[in-house]
């Protein structure tokens, strides 16, 4: 019987390969439409040799291929442990769950078993376009990236269960497990703080700009409001350069924050005071400079120059001829 199953599986392997691709596409679509950012999504089809080994270890348990739930396996690795629950809810909403074969490892393992505290589901392929084997059961493992790292290293060391760990190293394993769990919790806390900080920025900038530090997140907000937004527009008009609004440059806020720190502007309030009265004039000159800023080394504005009275040095000496083509702002 076992050899018959392995032979049948080997013959049907191309179909299972197609189903794997279909399952990955379907899961990717579900996660993408939910707007959830994950570390990676992978899948594998069990090798015939692995199936033969499993049948030898559990003789008589599987009579037909449909009895096996892990011929197609999917792994979802999240950045944060809290996202494991989010992915779990999405799968429950979009797939039929085989609850008899699904398990939350965190609820059944010992407290020190950090690495395998992910969630394992057995799901059924829903009927519809792309379903090569409708009704096929497949396994999904969901872990955070730190849980995944622990599990991979532990597996590489050959410790597949608690009894396999020598007593001499078990204490170190337990200590490391606790440290990784704390790290997972701290990363979640940092993620929440960063999200809350960004949400509170508009109100803080309006009410207490001097308390808001210049960083990538505050610059991202400032680039969409006055006076920074208006200064961008004025400079692009003066230099007759088209401003590419919405240009994909995710590093720009960080780059601008670094430049502002270089010239001594460390708070939003100071930036607003220095740039709130900015005046930009244009002419036919091939050079530009800032005027009235008091910055060391800033030459006085002369005939035929573009004059920008702002302390931001990055706008000081950009020759218009070098920027005549459409470009992004700094």
PDB file of C-alpha atoms in Angstrom:
ATOM      1  CA  UNK A   1       0.000   0.000   0.000  1.00  0.00           C
ATOM      2  CA  UNK A   2       2.766   2.447   0.937  1.00  0.00           C
ATOM      3  CA  UNK A   3       4.623   1.911  -2.343  1.00  0.00           C
ATOM      4  CA  UNK A   4       1.362   2.329  -4.221  1.00  0.00           C
ATOM      5  CA  UNK A   5       0.738   5.718  -2.562  1.00  0.00           C
ATOM      6  CA  UNK A   6       4.260   6.913  -3.291  1.00  0.00           C
ATOM      7  CA  UNK A   7       3.960   5.849  -6.927  1.00  0.00           C
ATOM      8  CA  UNK A   8       0.565   7.540  -7.305  1.00  0.00           C
ATOM      9  CA  UNK A   9       1.948  10.687  -5.722  1.00  0.00           C
ATOM     10  CA  UNK A  10       5.042  10.709  -7.948  1.00  0.00           C
ATOM     11  CA  UNK A  11       2.826  10.452 -11.026  1.00  0.00           C
ATOM     12  CA  UNK A  12       0.598  13.288  -9.827  1.00  0.00           C
ATOM     13  CA  UNK A  13       3.479  15.518  -8.689  1.00  0.00           C
ATOM     14  CA  UNK A  14       3.186  18.016 -11.604  1.00  0.00           C
ATOM     15  CA  UNK A  15      -0.440  18.643 -10.638  1.00  0.00           C
ATOM     16  CA  UNK A  16       0.518  19.286  -7.015  1.00  0.00           C
ATOM     17  CA  UNK A  17       3.220  21.680  -8.249  1.00  0.00           C
ATOM     18  CA  UNK A  18       0.565  23.622 -10.122  1.00  0.00           C
ATOM     19  CA  UNK A  19      -1.653  23.640  -7.052  1.00  0.00           C
ATOM     20  CA  UNK A  20       1.207  25.019  -4.978  1.00  0.00           C
ATOM     21  CA  UNK A  21       1.563  27.992  -7.339  1.00  0.00           C
ATOM     22  CA  UNK A  22      -2.194  28.558  -7.282  1.00  0.00           C
ATOM     23  CA  UNK A  23      -2.314  28.476  -3.480  1.00  0.00           C
ATOM     24  CA  UNK A  24       0.563  30.964  -3.180  1.00  0.00           C
ATOM     25  CA  UNK A  25      -1.163  33.326  -5.630  1.00  0.00           C
ATOM     26  CA  UNK A  26      -4.444  33.053  -3.729  1.00  0.00           C
ATOM     27  CA  UNK A  27      -2.860  33.648  -0.315  1.00  0.00           C
ATOM     28  CA  UNK A  28      -0.805  36.525  -1.686  1.00  0.00           C
ATOM     29  CA  UNK A  29      -3.959  38.131  -3.036  1.00  0.00           C
ATOM     30  CA  UNK A  30      -5.772  37.758   0.312  1.00  0.00           C
ATOM     31  CA  UNK A  31      -2.873  39.302   2.250  1.00  0.00           C
ATOM     32  CA  UNK A  32      -2.340  42.025  -0.348  1.00  0.00           C
ATOM     33  CA  UNK A  33      -5.972  43.147  -0.371  1.00  0.00           C
ATOM     34  CA  UNK A  34      -5.841  43.343   3.420  1.00  0.00           C
ATOM     35  CA  UNK A  35      -2.850  45.706   3.147  1.00  0.00           C
ATOM     36  CA  UNK A  36      -0.786  43.504   5.453  1.00  0.00           C
ATOM     37  CA  UNK A  37       2.972  43.730   5.069  1.00  0.00           C
ATOM     38  CA  UNK A  38       4.693  40.407   5.729  1.00  0.00           C
ATOM     39  CA  UNK A  39       8.295  39.239   5.527  1.00  0.00           C
ATOM     40  CA  UNK A  40       7.751  36.454   3.031  1.00  0.00           C
ATOM     41  CA  UNK A  41       5.356  33.843   1.724  1.00  0.00           C
ATOM     42  CA  UNK A  42       6.754  30.524   0.507  1.00  0.00           C
ATOM     43  CA  UNK A  43       5.406  27.091  -0.367  1.00  0.00           C
ATOM     44  CA  UNK A  44       6.730  23.631  -1.056  1.00  0.00           C
ATOM     45  CA  UNK A  45       5.463  20.313  -2.352  1.00  0.00           C
ATOM     46  CA  UNK A  46       6.486  17.261  -0.338  1.00  0.00           C
ATOM     47  CA  UNK A  47       9.169  15.181  -2.012  1.00  0.00           C
ATOM     48  CA  UNK A  48       8.250  11.559  -2.780  1.00  0.00           C
ATOM     49  CA  UNK A  49      11.160  10.395  -0.593  1.00  0.00           C
ATOM     50  CA  UNK A  50       9.781  12.411   2.337  1.00  0.00           C
ATOM     51  CA  UNK A  51       6.353  10.892   1.788  1.00  0.00           C
ATOM     52  CA  UNK A  52       7.846   7.385   1.772  1.00  0.00           C
ATOM     53  CA  UNK A  53       9.650   8.114   5.046  1.00  0.00           C
ATOM     54  CA  UNK A  54       6.429   9.429   6.627  1.00  0.00           C
ATOM     55  CA  UNK A  55       4.499   6.322   5.550  1.00  0.00           C
ATOM     56  CA  UNK A  56       7.162   4.092   7.086  1.00  0.00           C
ATOM     57  CA  UNK A  57       6.978   5.967  10.394  1.00  0.00           C
ATOM     58  CA  UNK A  58       3.172   5.794  10.494  1.00  0.00           C
ATOM     59  CA  UNK A  59       2.204   2.497   8.861  1.00  0.00           C
ATOM     60  CA  UNK A  60      -1.457   1.951   8.020  1.00  0.00           C
ATOM     61  CA  UNK A  61      -2.500   5.512   8.882  1.00  0.00           C
ATOM     62  CA  UNK A  62      -2.910   6.794   5.315  1.00  0.00           C
ATOM     63  CA  UNK A  63      -4.833   4.764   2.738  1.00  0.00           C
ATOM     64  CA  UNK A  64      -5.299   7.326  -0.046  1.00  0.00           C
ATOM     65  CA  UNK A  65      -3.480  10.552  -0.941  1.00  0.00           C
ATOM     66  CA  UNK A  66      -6.486  12.589   0.203  1.00  0.00           C
ATOM     67  CA  UNK A  67      -5.790  11.421   3.785  1.00  0.00           C
ATOM     68  CA  UNK A  68      -2.543  13.414   3.790  1.00  0.00           C
ATOM     69  CA  UNK A  69      -2.823  17.075   4.764  1.00  0.00           C
ATOM     70  CA  UNK A  70       0.711  18.312   4.104  1.00  0.00           C
ATOM     71  CA  UNK A  71       1.498  17.340   0.515  1.00  0.00           C
ATOM     72  CA  UNK A  72       1.374  21.078  -0.187  1.00  0.00           C
ATOM     73  CA  UNK A  73       2.781  23.243   2.589  1.00  0.00           C
ATOM     74  CA  UNK A  74       2.792  27.042   2.872  1.00  0.00           C
ATOM     75  CA  UNK A  75       4.763  29.203   5.279  1.00  0.00           C
ATOM     76  CA  UNK A  76       3.816  32.787   6.133  1.00  0.00           C
ATOM     77  CA  UNK A  77       6.491  34.739   8.021  1.00  0.00           C
ATOM     78  CA  UNK A  78       5.360  38.017   9.600  1.00  0.00           C
ATOM     79  CA  UNK A  79       7.494  40.852  10.930  1.00  0.00           C
ATOM     80  CA  UNK A  80       5.667  41.002  14.241  1.00  0.00           C
ATOM     81  CA  UNK A  81       4.167  38.346  16.489  1.00  0.00           C
ATOM     82  CA  UNK A  82       0.904  40.302  16.667  1.00  0.00           C
ATOM     83  CA  UNK A  83       0.492  39.913  12.895  1.00  0.00           C
ATOM     84  CA  UNK A  84       0.326  36.133  13.302  1.00  0.00           C
ATOM     85  CA  UNK A  85      -3.182  36.580  14.718  1.00  0.00           C
ATOM     86  CA  UNK A  86      -4.097  38.969  11.881  1.00  0.00           C
ATOM     87  CA  UNK A  87      -3.052  36.432   9.245  1.00  0.00           C
ATOM     88  CA  UNK A  88      -4.927  33.719  11.142  1.00  0.00           C
ATOM     89  CA  UNK A  89      -8.176  35.689  11.036  1.00  0.00           C
ATOM     90  CA  UNK A  90      -7.759  36.353   7.312  1.00  0.00           C
ATOM     91  CA  UNK A  91      -7.286  32.654   6.584  1.00  0.00           C
ATOM     92  CA  UNK A  92     -10.309  31.719   8.664  1.00  0.00           C
ATOM     93  CA  UNK A  93     -12.403  34.266   6.762  1.00  0.00           C
ATOM     94  CA  UNK A  94     -11.333  33.139   3.280  1.00  0.00           C
ATOM     95  CA  UNK A  95     -10.787  29.385   3.564  1.00  0.00           C
ATOM     96  CA  UNK A  96     -12.490  26.325   4.962  1.00  0.00           C
ATOM     97  CA  UNK A  97     -10.478  25.292   8.028  1.00  0.00           C
ATOM     98  CA  UNK A  98      -9.965  21.654   8.958  1.00  0.00           C
ATOM     99  CA  UNK A  99     -10.095  22.309  12.692  1.00  0.00           C
ATOM    100  CA  UNK A 100      -9.442  18.692  13.625  1.00  0.00           C
ATOM    101  CA  UNK A 101      -5.938  18.974  12.128  1.00  0.00           C
ATOM    102  CA  UNK A 102      -5.202  22.633  12.918  1.00  0.00           C
ATOM    103  CA  UNK A 103      -3.396  23.766  16.052  1.00  0.00           C
ATOM    104  CA  UNK A 104      -2.122  26.888  17.789  1.00  0.00           C
ATOM    105  CA  UNK A 105       1.312  25.724  18.921  1.00  0.00           C
ATOM    106  CA  UNK A 106       1.564  28.487  21.510  1.00  0.00           C
ATOM    107  CA  UNK A 107      -1.377  27.018  23.429  1.00  0.00           C
ATOM    108  CA  UNK A 108      -0.187  23.427  23.580  1.00  0.00           C
ATOM    109  CA  UNK A 109       3.582  23.618  23.995  1.00  0.00           C
ATOM    110  CA  UNK A 110       5.595  24.298  27.120  1.00  0.00           C
ATOM    111  CA  UNK A 111       6.258  27.981  27.884  1.00  0.00           C
ATOM    112  CA  UNK A 112       9.912  27.643  26.900  1.00  0.00           C
ATOM    113  CA  UNK A 113       9.024  26.404  23.391  1.00  0.00           C
ATOM    114  CA  UNK A 114       9.286  29.788  21.742  1.00  0.00           C
ATOM    115  CA  UNK A 115      10.308  28.632  18.276  1.00  0.00           C
ATOM    116  CA  UNK A 116       7.208  26.558  17.565  1.00  0.00           C
ATOM    117  CA  UNK A 117       4.652  28.935  19.051  1.00  0.00           C
ATOM    118  CA  UNK A 118       3.350  29.713  15.572  1.00  0.00           C
ATOM    119  CA  UNK A 119      -0.064  28.685  14.250  1.00  0.00           C
ATOM    120  CA  UNK A 120      -0.561  25.665  11.994  1.00  0.00           C
ATOM    121  CA  UNK A 121      -3.696  25.475   9.852  1.00  0.00           C
ATOM    122  CA  UNK A 122      -4.968  22.793   7.529  1.00  0.00           C
ATOM    123  CA  UNK A 123      -7.119  24.483   4.891  1.00  0.00           C
ATOM    124  CA  UNK A 124      -9.045  23.351   1.837  1.00  0.00           C
ATOM    125  CA  UNK A 125      -8.557  24.804  -1.617  1.00  0.00           C
ATOM    126  CA  UNK A 126     -11.799  26.641  -2.450  1.00  0.00           C
ATOM    127  CA  UNK A 127     -13.469  25.950  -5.796  1.00  0.00           C
ATOM    128  CA  UNK A 128     -13.001  28.594  -8.432  1.00  0.00           C
ATOM    129  CA  UNK A 129     -10.567  29.865 -11.094  1.00  0.00           C
ATOM    130  CA  UNK A 130      -7.011  28.597 -10.547  1.00  0.00           C
ATOM    131  CA  UNK A 131      -8.089  25.698  -8.338  1.00  0.00           C
ATOM    132  CA  UNK A 132      -6.223  22.759  -9.896  1.00  0.00           C
ATOM    133  CA  UNK A 133      -7.337  20.356  -7.159  1.00  0.00           C
ATOM    134  CA  UNK A 134     -10.504  21.809  -5.568  1.00  0.00           C
ATOM    135  CA  UNK A 135     -10.990  20.518  -2.052  1.00  0.00           C
ATOM    136  CA  UNK A 136      -7.320  19.563  -1.621  1.00  0.00           C
ATOM    137  CA  UNK A 137      -6.149  20.058   1.941  1.00  0.00           C
ATOM    138  CA  UNK A 138      -2.891  21.937   2.462  1.00  0.00           C
ATOM    139  CA  UNK A 139      -0.938  23.051   5.508  1.00  0.00           C
ATOM    140  CA  UNK A 140      -0.134  26.660   6.433  1.00  0.00           C
ATOM    141  CA  UNK A 141       2.414  27.604   9.100  1.00  0.00           C
ATOM    142  CA  UNK A 142       2.342  31.175  10.414  1.00  0.00           C
ATOM    143  CA  UNK A 143       5.219  32.515  12.495  1.00  0.00           C
ATOM    144  CA  UNK A 144       6.911  35.792  13.301  1.00  0.00           C
ATOM    145  CA  UNK A 145      10.377  36.253  11.866  1.00  0.00           C
ATOM    146  CA  UNK A 146      12.002  35.672  15.273  1.00  0.00           C
ATOM    147  CA  UNK A 147       9.983  32.512  15.868  1.00  0.00           C
ATOM    148  CA  UNK A 148      11.050  31.357  12.425  1.00  0.00           C
ATOM    149  CA  UNK A 149      14.735  32.075  13.131  1.00  0.00           C
ATOM    150  CA  UNK A 150      14.572  30.086  16.368  1.00  0.00           C
ATOM    151  CA  UNK A 151      12.827  27.138  14.699  1.00  0.00           C
ATOM    152  CA  UNK A 152      15.305  27.020  11.824  1.00  0.00           C
ATOM    153  CA  UNK A 153      18.373  27.107  14.056  1.00  0.00           C
ATOM    154  CA  UNK A 154      16.900  24.591  16.481  1.00  0.00           C
ATOM    155  CA  UNK A 155      16.068  22.274  13.600  1.00  0.00           C
ATOM    156  CA  UNK A 156      19.561  22.659  12.169  1.00  0.00           C
ATOM    157  CA  UNK A 157      21.014  21.640  15.531  1.00  0.00           C
ATOM    158  CA  UNK A 158      18.873  18.514  15.393  1.00  0.00           C
ATOM    159  CA  UNK A 159      16.720  19.291  18.458  1.00  0.00           C
ATOM    160  CA  UNK A 160      13.202  18.410  17.270  1.00  0.00           C
ATOM    161  CA  UNK A 161      11.783  17.907  20.762  1.00  0.00           C
ATOM    162  CA  UNK A 162      12.561  18.778  24.373  1.00  0.00           C
ATOM    163  CA  UNK A 163      13.924  15.327  25.163  1.00  0.00           C
ATOM    164  CA  UNK A 164      16.517  15.652  22.390  1.00  0.00           C
ATOM    165  CA  UNK A 165      18.187  18.639  24.080  1.00  0.00           C
ATOM    166  CA  UNK A 166      21.062  17.589  26.371  1.00  0.00           C
ATOM    167  CA  UNK A 167      20.590  18.672  29.963  1.00  0.00           C
ATOM    168  CA  UNK A 168      23.867  20.599  29.774  1.00  0.00           C
ATOM    169  CA  UNK A 169      22.500  22.963  27.106  1.00  0.00           C
ATOM    170  CA  UNK A 170      18.799  22.997  28.035  1.00  0.00           C
ATOM    171  CA  UNK A 171      19.230  25.913  30.461  1.00  0.00           C
ATOM    172  CA  UNK A 172      20.851  28.029  27.753  1.00  0.00           C
ATOM    173  CA  UNK A 173      18.025  27.143  25.382  1.00  0.00           C
ATOM    174  CA  UNK A 174      15.488  28.296  27.939  1.00  0.00           C
ATOM    175  CA  UNK A 175      17.321  31.558  28.532  1.00  0.00           C
ATOM    176  CA  UNK A 176      17.580  32.252  24.818  1.00  0.00           C
ATOM    177  CA  UNK A 177      13.906  31.420  24.336  1.00  0.00           C
ATOM    178  CA  UNK A 178      12.965  34.064  26.913  1.00  0.00           C
ATOM    179  CA  UNK A 179      15.233  36.670  25.306  1.00  0.00           C
ATOM    180  CA  UNK A 180      13.729  36.088  21.872  1.00  0.00           C
ATOM    181  CA  UNK A 181      10.204  36.322  23.222  1.00  0.00           C
ATOM    182  CA  UNK A 182      11.071  39.622  24.902  1.00  0.00           C
ATOM    183  CA  UNK A 183      12.624  40.862  21.650  1.00  0.00           C
ATOM    184  CA  UNK A 184       9.442  39.966  19.755  1.00  0.00           C
ATOM    185  CA  UNK A 185       7.371  41.932  22.291  1.00  0.00           C
ATOM    186  CA  UNK A 186       9.733  44.926  22.148  1.00  0.00           C
ATOM    187  CA  UNK A 187       9.581  45.037  18.354  1.00  0.00           C
ATOM    188  CA  UNK A 188       5.783  45.086  18.586  1.00  0.00           C
ATOM    189  CA  UNK A 189       5.978  47.931  21.122  1.00  0.00           C
ATOM    190  CA  UNK A 190       8.319  49.903  18.835  1.00  0.00           C
ATOM    191  CA  UNK A 191       5.925  49.360  15.937  1.00  0.00           C
ATOM    192  CA  UNK A 192       2.999  50.695  17.989  1.00  0.00           C
ATOM    193  CA  UNK A 193       5.005  53.708  19.205  1.00  0.00           C
ATOM    194  CA  UNK A 194       6.087  54.556  15.660  1.00  0.00           C
ATOM    195  CA  UNK A 195       2.507  54.279  14.390  1.00  0.00           C
ATOM    196  CA  UNK A 196       1.131  56.417  17.228  1.00  0.00           C
ATOM    197  CA  UNK A 197       3.881  59.010  16.748  1.00  0.00           C
ATOM    198  CA  UNK A 198       3.004  59.412  13.060  1.00  0.00           C
ATOM    199  CA  UNK A 199      -0.723  59.694  13.865  1.00  0.00           C
ATOM    200  CA  UNK A 200      -0.134  62.438  16.463  1.00  0.00           C
ATOM    201  CA  UNK A 201       2.268  64.482  14.312  1.00  0.00           C
ATOM    202  CA  UNK A 202      -0.265  66.810  12.603  1.00  0.00           C
ATOM    203  CA  UNK A 203      -1.731  67.946  15.922  1.00  0.00           C
ATOM    204  CA  UNK A 204       1.675  68.314  17.599  1.00  0.00           C
ATOM    205  CA  UNK A 205       3.035  70.347  14.675  1.00  0.00           C
ATOM    206  CA  UNK A 206       0.089  72.726  14.983  1.00  0.00           C
ATOM    207  CA  UNK A 207       0.082  73.039  18.774  1.00  0.00           C
ATOM    208  CA  UNK A 208       3.728  72.682  19.834  1.00  0.00           C
ATOM    209  CA  UNK A 209       6.075  72.684  16.817  1.00  0.00           C
ATOM    210  CA  UNK A 210       9.148  73.377  18.954  1.00  0.00           C
ATOM    211  CA  UNK A 211       8.640  70.005  20.670  1.00  0.00           C
ATOM    212  CA  UNK A 212       8.643  68.094  17.384  1.00  0.00           C
ATOM    213  CA  UNK A 213      12.078  66.817  16.383  1.00  0.00           C
ATOM    214  CA  UNK A 214      13.153  66.851  12.746  1.00  0.00           C
ATOM    215  CA  UNK A 215      13.228  63.232  11.628  1.00  0.00           C
ATOM    216  CA  UNK A 216      12.062  61.165   8.660  1.00  0.00           C
ATOM    217  CA  UNK A 217       8.469  60.896   9.882  1.00  0.00           C
ATOM    218  CA  UNK A 218       8.077  64.587  10.733  1.00  0.00           C
ATOM    219  CA  UNK A 219       9.619  65.533   7.367  1.00  0.00           C
ATOM    220  CA  UNK A 220       7.211  63.230   5.549  1.00  0.00           C
ATOM    221  CA  UNK A 221       4.340  65.138   7.132  1.00  0.00           C
ATOM    222  CA  UNK A 222       5.910  68.578   6.569  1.00  0.00           C
ATOM    223  CA  UNK A 223       6.444  67.921   2.880  1.00  0.00           C
ATOM    224  CA  UNK A 224       2.678  67.837   2.405  1.00  0.00           C
ATOM    225  CA  UNK A 225       1.848  71.080   4.275  1.00  0.00           C
ATOM    226  CA  UNK A 226       2.900  74.739   4.345  1.00  0.00           C
ATOM    227  CA  UNK A 227       5.479  76.239   4.465  1.00  0.00           C
ATOM    228  CA  UNK A 228       7.681  73.399   3.156  1.00  0.00           C
ATOM    229  CA  UNK A 229       5.227  72.406   0.439  1.00  0.00           C
ATOM    230  CA  UNK A 230       4.861  76.025  -0.689  1.00  0.00           C
ATOM    231  CA  UNK A 231       8.634  76.508  -0.674  1.00  0.00           C
ATOM    232  CA  UNK A 232       9.025  73.450  -2.915  1.00  0.00           C
ATOM    233  CA  UNK A 233       6.532  74.934  -5.345  1.00  0.00           C
ATOM    234  CA  UNK A 234       8.130  78.409  -5.280  1.00  0.00           C
ATOM    235  CA  UNK A 235      11.636  77.099  -5.929  1.00  0.00           C
ATOM    236  CA  UNK A 236      10.460  74.838  -8.772  1.00  0.00           C
ATOM    237  CA  UNK A 237       8.617  77.800 -10.334  1.00  0.00           C
ATOM    238  CA  UNK A 238      11.650  80.083  -9.953  1.00  0.00           C
ATOM    239  CA  UNK A 239      13.980  77.549 -11.571  1.00  0.00           C
ATOM    240  CA  UNK A 240      11.352  76.635 -14.180  1.00  0.00           C
ATOM    241  CA  UNK A 241      11.627  72.984 -13.197  1.00  0.00           C
ATOM    242  CA  UNK A 242       8.526  70.813 -13.064  1.00  0.00           C
ATOM    243  CA  UNK A 243       7.897  69.490  -9.550  1.00  0.00           C
ATOM    244  CA  UNK A 244       7.108  65.781  -9.702  1.00  0.00           C
ATOM    245  CA  UNK A 245       4.439  65.491  -7.048  1.00  0.00           C
ATOM    246  CA  UNK A 246       4.066  61.944  -5.807  1.00  0.00           C
ATOM    247  CA  UNK A 247       7.406  60.857  -7.261  1.00  0.00           C
ATOM    248  CA  UNK A 248       8.395  57.591  -5.517  1.00  0.00           C
ATOM    249  CA  UNK A 249      11.363  58.671  -3.400  1.00  0.00           C
ATOM    250  CA  UNK A 250      10.909  57.074   0.052  1.00  0.00           C
ATOM    251  CA  UNK A 251      14.381  58.204   1.149  1.00  0.00           C
ATOM    252  CA  UNK A 252      13.687  61.893   0.594  1.00  0.00           C
ATOM    253  CA  UNK A 253      12.318  62.657   4.113  1.00  0.00           C
ATOM    254  CA  UNK A 254      15.365  61.036   5.711  1.00  0.00           C
ATOM    255  CA  UNK A 255      17.709  62.856   3.330  1.00  0.00           C
ATOM    256  CA  UNK A 256      16.126  66.222   4.084  1.00  0.00           C
ATOM    257  CA  UNK A 257      16.184  65.573   7.831  1.00  0.00           C
ATOM    258  CA  UNK A 258      19.913  64.878   7.631  1.00  0.00           C
ATOM    259  CA  UNK A 259      20.536  68.089   5.679  1.00  0.00           C
ATOM    260  CA  UNK A 260      18.515  70.175   8.116  1.00  0.00           C
ATOM    261  CA  UNK A 261      20.469  68.775  11.062  1.00  0.00           C
ATOM    262  CA  UNK A 262      23.658  69.653   9.194  1.00  0.00           C
ATOM    263  CA  UNK A 263      22.693  73.344   9.132  1.00  0.00           C
ATOM    264  CA  UNK A 264      21.527  73.314  12.758  1.00  0.00           C
ATOM    265  CA  UNK A 265      17.762  73.015  12.268  1.00  0.00           C
ATOM    266  CA  UNK A 266      16.624  70.373  14.737  1.00  0.00           C
ATOM    267  CA  UNK A 267      12.968  71.196  15.434  1.00  0.00           C
ATOM    268  CA  UNK A 268       9.871  71.871  13.349  1.00  0.00           C
ATOM    269  CA  UNK A 269       9.358  75.188  15.122  1.00  0.00           C
ATOM    270  CA  UNK A 270      12.821  76.420  14.120  1.00  0.00           C
ATOM    271  CA  UNK A 271      12.253  75.308  10.544  1.00  0.00           C
ATOM    272  CA  UNK A 272       8.936  77.154  10.385  1.00  0.00           C
ATOM    273  CA  UNK A 273      10.444  80.357  11.801  1.00  0.00           C
ATOM    274  CA  UNK A 274      13.345  80.310   9.359  1.00  0.00           C
ATOM    275  CA  UNK A 275      11.350  79.405   6.289  1.00  0.00           C
ATOM    276  CA  UNK A 276       7.985  80.992   7.029  1.00  0.00           C
ATOM    277  CA  UNK A 277       9.032  84.308   5.454  1.00  0.00           C
ATOM    278  CA  UNK A 278      10.920  82.827   2.521  1.00  0.00           C
ATOM    279  CA  UNK A 279      10.886  84.876  -0.656  1.00  0.00           C
ATOM    280  CA  UNK A 280      11.994  83.413  -3.964  1.00  0.00           C
ATOM    281  CA  UNK A 281      12.839  85.532  -7.008  1.00  0.00           C
ATOM    282  CA  UNK A 282      13.947  84.292 -10.388  1.00  0.00           C
ATOM    283  CA  UNK A 283      16.050  85.620 -13.223  1.00  0.00           C
ATOM    284  CA  UNK A 284      18.101  84.401 -16.157  1.00  0.00           C
ATOM    285  CA  UNK A 285      21.279  83.668 -14.195  1.00  0.00           C
ATOM    286  CA  UNK A 286      23.028  80.307 -14.288  1.00  0.00           C
ATOM    287  CA  UNK A 287      23.659  80.253 -10.512  1.00  0.00           C
ATOM    288  CA  UNK A 288      21.775  80.757  -7.318  1.00  0.00           C
ATOM    289  CA  UNK A 289      22.467  81.479  -3.684  1.00  0.00           C
ATOM    290  CA  UNK A 290      20.655  82.086  -0.438  1.00  0.00           C
ATOM    291  CA  UNK A 291      20.418  85.571   0.996  1.00  0.00           C
ATOM    292  CA  UNK A 292      19.569  86.823   4.436  1.00  0.00           C
ATOM    293  CA  UNK A 293      20.161  83.490   6.118  1.00  0.00           C
ATOM    294  CA  UNK A 294      23.396  84.293   7.876  1.00  0.00           C
ATOM    295  CA  UNK A 295      24.781  80.886   6.952  1.00  0.00           C
ATOM    296  CA  UNK A 296      28.611  80.763   6.953  1.00  0.00           C
ATOM    297  CA  UNK A 297      30.036  80.921   3.430  1.00  0.00           C
ATOM    298  CA  UNK A 298      26.789  82.019   1.827  1.00  0.00           C
ATOM    299  CA  UNK A 299      27.653  84.727  -0.753  1.00  0.00           C
ATOM    300  CA  UNK A 300      25.448  87.789  -1.116  1.00  0.00           C
ATOM    301  CA  UNK A 301      22.896  87.717  -3.871  1.00  0.00           C
ATOM    302  CA  UNK A 302      24.125  89.507  -6.965  1.00  0.00           C
ATOM    303  CA  UNK A 303      22.689  90.545 -10.295  1.00  0.00           C
ATOM    304  CA  UNK A 304      21.023  87.795 -12.183  1.00  0.00           C
ATOM    305  CA  UNK A 305      20.702  85.269  -9.331  1.00  0.00           C
ATOM    306  CA  UNK A 306      17.865  83.323  -7.824  1.00  0.00           C
ATOM    307  CA  UNK A 307      17.572  84.427  -4.228  1.00  0.00           C
ATOM    308  CA  UNK A 308      16.158  82.114  -1.564  1.00  0.00           C
ATOM    309  CA  UNK A 309      16.103  83.509   1.968  1.00  0.00           C
ATOM    310  CA  UNK A 310      16.069  80.294   3.931  1.00  0.00           C
ATOM    311  CA  UNK A 311      18.634  78.660   6.169  1.00  0.00           C
ATOM    312  CA  UNK A 312      18.419  75.336   4.359  1.00  0.00           C
ATOM    313  CA  UNK A 313      21.799  75.036   2.640  1.00  0.00           C
ATOM    314  CA  UNK A 314      20.600  72.355   0.266  1.00  0.00           C
ATOM    315  CA  UNK A 315      18.771  75.051  -1.736  1.00  0.00           C
ATOM    316  CA  UNK A 316      21.787  77.360  -1.832  1.00  0.00           C
ATOM    317  CA  UNK A 317      23.874  76.558  -4.857  1.00  0.00           C
ATOM    318  CA  UNK A 318      21.950  74.413  -7.329  1.00  0.00           C
ATOM    319  CA  UNK A 319      22.658  75.668 -10.893  1.00  0.00           C
ATOM    320  CA  UNK A 320      19.412  75.865 -12.868  1.00  0.00           C
ATOM    321  CA  UNK A 321      21.110  74.425 -15.980  1.00  0.00           C
ATOM    322  CA  UNK A 322      21.765  71.179 -14.071  1.00  0.00           C
ATOM    323  CA  UNK A 323      18.068  70.790 -13.332  1.00  0.00           C
ATOM    324  CA  UNK A 324      16.322  71.807 -16.530  1.00  0.00           C
ATOM    325  CA  UNK A 325      14.871  68.330 -17.039  1.00  0.00           C
ATOM    326  CA  UNK A 326      11.878  67.308 -14.893  1.00  0.00           C
ATOM    327  CA  UNK A 327      13.218  66.100 -11.591  1.00  0.00           C
ATOM    328  CA  UNK A 328      12.206  65.465  -8.044  1.00  0.00           C
ATOM    329  CA  UNK A 329      12.696  67.990  -5.237  1.00  0.00           C
ATOM    330  CA  UNK A 330      15.440  67.391  -2.698  1.00  0.00           C
TER     331      UNK A 330
END
